[in-house]
Short mmCIF file of C-alpha atoms in Angstrom, two decimals:
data_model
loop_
_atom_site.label_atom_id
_atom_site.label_comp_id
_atom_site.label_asym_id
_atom_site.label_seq_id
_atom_site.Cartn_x
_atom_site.Cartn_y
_atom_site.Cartn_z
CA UNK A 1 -11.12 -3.31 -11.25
CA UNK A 2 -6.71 -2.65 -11.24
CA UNK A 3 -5.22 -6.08 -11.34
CA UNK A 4 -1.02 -6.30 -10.75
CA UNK A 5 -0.05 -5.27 -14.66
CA UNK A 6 1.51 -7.83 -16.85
CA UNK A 7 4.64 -5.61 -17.71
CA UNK A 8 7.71 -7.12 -20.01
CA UNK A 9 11.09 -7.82 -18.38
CA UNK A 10 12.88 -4.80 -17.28
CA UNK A 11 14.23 -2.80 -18.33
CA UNK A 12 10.68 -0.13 -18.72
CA UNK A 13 9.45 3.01 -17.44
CA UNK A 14 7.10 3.66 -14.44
CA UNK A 15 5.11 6.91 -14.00
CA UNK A 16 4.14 6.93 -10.02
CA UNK A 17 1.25 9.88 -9.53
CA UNK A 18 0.16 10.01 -6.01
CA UNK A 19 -2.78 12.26 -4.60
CA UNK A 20 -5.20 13.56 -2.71
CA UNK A 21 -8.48 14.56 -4.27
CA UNK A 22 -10.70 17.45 -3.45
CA UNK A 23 -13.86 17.09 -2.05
CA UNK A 24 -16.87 15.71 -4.33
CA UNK A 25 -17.05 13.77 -7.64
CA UNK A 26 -17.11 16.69 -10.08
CA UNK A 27 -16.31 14.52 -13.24
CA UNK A 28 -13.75 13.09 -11.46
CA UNK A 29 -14.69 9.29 -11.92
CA UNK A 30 -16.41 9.34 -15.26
CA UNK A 31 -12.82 11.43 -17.04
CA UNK A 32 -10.55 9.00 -14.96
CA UNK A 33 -12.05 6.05 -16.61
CA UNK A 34 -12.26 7.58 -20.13
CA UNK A 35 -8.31 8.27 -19.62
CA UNK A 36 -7.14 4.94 -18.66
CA UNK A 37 -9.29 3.32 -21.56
CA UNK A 38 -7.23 6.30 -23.73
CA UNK A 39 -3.61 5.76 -22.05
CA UNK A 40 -4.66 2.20 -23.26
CA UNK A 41 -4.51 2.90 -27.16
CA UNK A 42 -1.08 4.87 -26.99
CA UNK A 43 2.13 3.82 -28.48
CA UNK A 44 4.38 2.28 -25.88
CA UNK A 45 1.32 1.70 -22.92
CA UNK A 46 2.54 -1.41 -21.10
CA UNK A 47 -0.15 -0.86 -18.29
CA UNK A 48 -1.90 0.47 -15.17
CA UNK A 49 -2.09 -0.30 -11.64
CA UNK A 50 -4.63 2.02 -9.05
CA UNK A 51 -5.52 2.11 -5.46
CA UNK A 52 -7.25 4.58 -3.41
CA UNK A 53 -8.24 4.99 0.02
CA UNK A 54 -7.46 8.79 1.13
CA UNK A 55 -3.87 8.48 -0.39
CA UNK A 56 -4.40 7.77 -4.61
CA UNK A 57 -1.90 5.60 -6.39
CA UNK A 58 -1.60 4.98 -10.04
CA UNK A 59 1.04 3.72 -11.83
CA UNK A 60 1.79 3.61 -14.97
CA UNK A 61 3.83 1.40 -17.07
CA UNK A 62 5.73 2.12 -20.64
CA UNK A 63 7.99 1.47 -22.87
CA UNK A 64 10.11 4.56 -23.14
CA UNK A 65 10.56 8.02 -21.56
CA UNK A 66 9.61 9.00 -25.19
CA UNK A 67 5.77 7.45 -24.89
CA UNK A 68 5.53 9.09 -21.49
CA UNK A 69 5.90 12.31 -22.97
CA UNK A 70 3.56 11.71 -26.24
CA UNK A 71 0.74 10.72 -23.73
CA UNK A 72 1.56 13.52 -21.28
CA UNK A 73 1.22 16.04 -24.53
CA UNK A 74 -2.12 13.73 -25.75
CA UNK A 75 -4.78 16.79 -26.41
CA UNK A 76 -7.49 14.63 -24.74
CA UNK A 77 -5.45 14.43 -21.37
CA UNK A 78 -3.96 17.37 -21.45
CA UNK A 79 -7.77 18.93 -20.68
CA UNK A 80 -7.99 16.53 -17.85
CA UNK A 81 -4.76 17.12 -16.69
CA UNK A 82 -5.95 20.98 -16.46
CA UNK A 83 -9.17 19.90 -14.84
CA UNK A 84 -7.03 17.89 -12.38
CA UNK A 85 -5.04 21.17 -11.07
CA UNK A 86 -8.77 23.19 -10.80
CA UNK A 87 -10.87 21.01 -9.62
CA UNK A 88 -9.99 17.54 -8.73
CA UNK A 89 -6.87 17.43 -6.95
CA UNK A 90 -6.18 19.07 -3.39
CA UNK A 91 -1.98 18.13 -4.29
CA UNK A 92 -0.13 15.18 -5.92
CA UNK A 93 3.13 14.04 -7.00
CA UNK A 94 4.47 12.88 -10.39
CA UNK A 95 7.56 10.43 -10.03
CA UNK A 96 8.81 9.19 -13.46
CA UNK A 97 11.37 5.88 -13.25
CA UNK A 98 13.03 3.65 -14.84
CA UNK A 99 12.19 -0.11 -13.52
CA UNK A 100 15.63 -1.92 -13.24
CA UNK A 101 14.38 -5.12 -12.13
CA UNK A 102 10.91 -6.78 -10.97
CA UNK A 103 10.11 -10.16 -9.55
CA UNK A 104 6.55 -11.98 -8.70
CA UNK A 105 4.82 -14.27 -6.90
CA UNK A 106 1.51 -16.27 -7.23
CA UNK A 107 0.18 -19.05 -5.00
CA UNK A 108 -0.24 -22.08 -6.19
CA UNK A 109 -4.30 -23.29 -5.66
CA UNK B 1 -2.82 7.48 7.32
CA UNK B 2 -0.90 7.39 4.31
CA UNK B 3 0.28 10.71 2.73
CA UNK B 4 2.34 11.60 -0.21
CA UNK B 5 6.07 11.11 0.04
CA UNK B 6 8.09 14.30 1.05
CA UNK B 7 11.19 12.93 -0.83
CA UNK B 8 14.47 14.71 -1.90
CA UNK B 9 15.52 15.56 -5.43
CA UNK B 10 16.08 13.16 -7.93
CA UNK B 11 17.77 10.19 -8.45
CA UNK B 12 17.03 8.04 -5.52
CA UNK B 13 15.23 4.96 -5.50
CA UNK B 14 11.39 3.30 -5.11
CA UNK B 15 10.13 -0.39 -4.68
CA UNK B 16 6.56 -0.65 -6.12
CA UNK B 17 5.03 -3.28 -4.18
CA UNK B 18 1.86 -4.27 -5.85
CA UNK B 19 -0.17 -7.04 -3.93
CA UNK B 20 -3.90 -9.18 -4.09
CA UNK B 21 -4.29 -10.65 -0.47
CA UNK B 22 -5.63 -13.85 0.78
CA UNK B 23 -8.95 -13.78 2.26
CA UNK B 24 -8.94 -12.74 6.27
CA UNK B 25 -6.58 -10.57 8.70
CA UNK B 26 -4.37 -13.67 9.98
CA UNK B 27 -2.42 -10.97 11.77
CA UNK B 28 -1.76 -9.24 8.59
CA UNK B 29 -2.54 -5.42 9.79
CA UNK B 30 -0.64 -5.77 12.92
CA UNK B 31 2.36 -7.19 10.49
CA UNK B 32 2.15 -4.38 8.43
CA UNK B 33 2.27 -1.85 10.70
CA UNK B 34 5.20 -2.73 12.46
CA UNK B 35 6.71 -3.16 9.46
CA UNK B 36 5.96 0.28 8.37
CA UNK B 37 7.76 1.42 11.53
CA UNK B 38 10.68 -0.39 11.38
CA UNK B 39 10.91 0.94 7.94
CA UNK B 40 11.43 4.17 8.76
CA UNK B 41 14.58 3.15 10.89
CA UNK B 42 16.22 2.02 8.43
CA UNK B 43 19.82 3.85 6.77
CA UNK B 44 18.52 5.46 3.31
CA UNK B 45 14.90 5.38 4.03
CA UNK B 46 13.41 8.25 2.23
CA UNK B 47 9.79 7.23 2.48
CA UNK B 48 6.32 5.14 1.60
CA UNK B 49 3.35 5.71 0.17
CA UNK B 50 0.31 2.63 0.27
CA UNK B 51 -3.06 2.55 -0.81
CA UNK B 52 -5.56 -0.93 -0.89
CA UNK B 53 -8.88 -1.37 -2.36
CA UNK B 54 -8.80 -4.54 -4.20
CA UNK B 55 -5.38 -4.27 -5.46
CA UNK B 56 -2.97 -2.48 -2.82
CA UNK B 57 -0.57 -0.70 -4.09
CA UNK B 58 2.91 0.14 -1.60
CA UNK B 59 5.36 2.09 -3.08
CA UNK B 60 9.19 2.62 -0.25
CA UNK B 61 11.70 5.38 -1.05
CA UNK B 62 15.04 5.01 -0.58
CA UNK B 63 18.69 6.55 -1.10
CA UNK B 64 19.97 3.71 -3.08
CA UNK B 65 19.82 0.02 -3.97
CA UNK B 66 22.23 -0.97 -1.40
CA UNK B 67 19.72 0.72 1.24
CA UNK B 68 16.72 -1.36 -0.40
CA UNK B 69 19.20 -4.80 -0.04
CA UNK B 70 19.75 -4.02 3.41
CA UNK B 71 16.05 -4.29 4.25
CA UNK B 72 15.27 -6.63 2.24
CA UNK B 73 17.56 -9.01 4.02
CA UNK B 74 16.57 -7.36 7.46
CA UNK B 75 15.99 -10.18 9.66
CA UNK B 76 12.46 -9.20 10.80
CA UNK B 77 11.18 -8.21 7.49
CA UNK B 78 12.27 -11.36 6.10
CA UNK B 79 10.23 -13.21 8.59
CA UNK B 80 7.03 -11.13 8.05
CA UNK B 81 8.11 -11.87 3.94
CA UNK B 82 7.73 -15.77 4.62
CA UNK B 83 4.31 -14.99 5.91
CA UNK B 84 3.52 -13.06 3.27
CA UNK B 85 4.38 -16.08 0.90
CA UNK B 86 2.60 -18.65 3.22
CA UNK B 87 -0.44 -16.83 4.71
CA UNK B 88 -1.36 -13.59 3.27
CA UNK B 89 -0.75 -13.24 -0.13
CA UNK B 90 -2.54 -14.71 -3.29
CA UNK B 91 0.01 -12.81 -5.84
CA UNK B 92 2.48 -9.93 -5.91
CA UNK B 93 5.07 -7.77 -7.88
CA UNK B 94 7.64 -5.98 -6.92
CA UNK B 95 9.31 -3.73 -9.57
CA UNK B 96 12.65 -1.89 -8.31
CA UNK B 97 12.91 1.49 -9.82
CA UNK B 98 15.27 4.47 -10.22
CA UNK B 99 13.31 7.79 -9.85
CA UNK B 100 14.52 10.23 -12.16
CA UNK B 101 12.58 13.23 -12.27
CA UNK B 102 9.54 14.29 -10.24
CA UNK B 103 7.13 17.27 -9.91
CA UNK B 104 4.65 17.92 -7.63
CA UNK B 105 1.61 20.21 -7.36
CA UNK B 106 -0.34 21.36 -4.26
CA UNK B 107 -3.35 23.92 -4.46
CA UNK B 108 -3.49 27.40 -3.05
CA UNK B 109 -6.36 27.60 -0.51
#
């Protein structure tokens, strides 16, 4: 289950890939999992946040534009990436940022 | 419904509003919506994206951080932000971000 990601203090990178998925599973849940335990392991992973309801949202957090682009280029997920434009996803869109500044809250019990 | 963002070229500017809610409505939907709507009024709105299962995930466009101050100090939204604090939710982050490049994909039917 995505919890809010315990990032460092700006400033970090943010990769924001919304979507909308074709119809069916097709591999879709079992590879998705696989990858975020993989994006895990990388040099320069920070973390991962994910909702769906029809709109997906996953964002990723790291420490350089550099470890975006090692991951991007990862063998593993470059197959799923593939996958992802022939079978899973009906469209999406990759936003890459820098994240100036952040601020949280949590309620006191 | 939520869709993906049709936003302009690169650089411009995206809050990542990442939430876990309180237990119950308590006039949160209602909230939401009209802030959504009165959103989209606002100078150097570019767009929003927002997706919940356990962890909801909001993610606003805008032109630039002086857009993003103005509506954060909008008098409305900073009511429905003391609720937010009070009532409806148990933790957030918001992480204030400067887009800097962006692709997109969308399949051929």
């Amino acid at each position: 289950m995505s919890e809010i990601g315990e990032t460092p203090k700006p400033p970090y990178y943010a990769v924001i890939f919304t979507s909308l998925r074709t119809a069916g599973d097709n591999g879709y849940a079992e590879m998705s999992q696989k990858m975020d335990e993989l994006a895990k392991l990388q040099k320069g992973y920070l973390g991962i946040e994910s909702a769906r309801e029809n709109l997906g949202i996953t964002v990723s957090y790291w420490e350089s534009l550099e470890a975006i682009r090692a991951w991007h280029a990862h063998a593993e997920h470059e197959l799923a990436q593939q996958k992802g434009y022939q079978i899973w996803y009906q469209s999406f869109k990759v936003r890459i940022c820098r994240v100036e500044r952040d601020y949280s809250f949590e309620k006191e019990i």
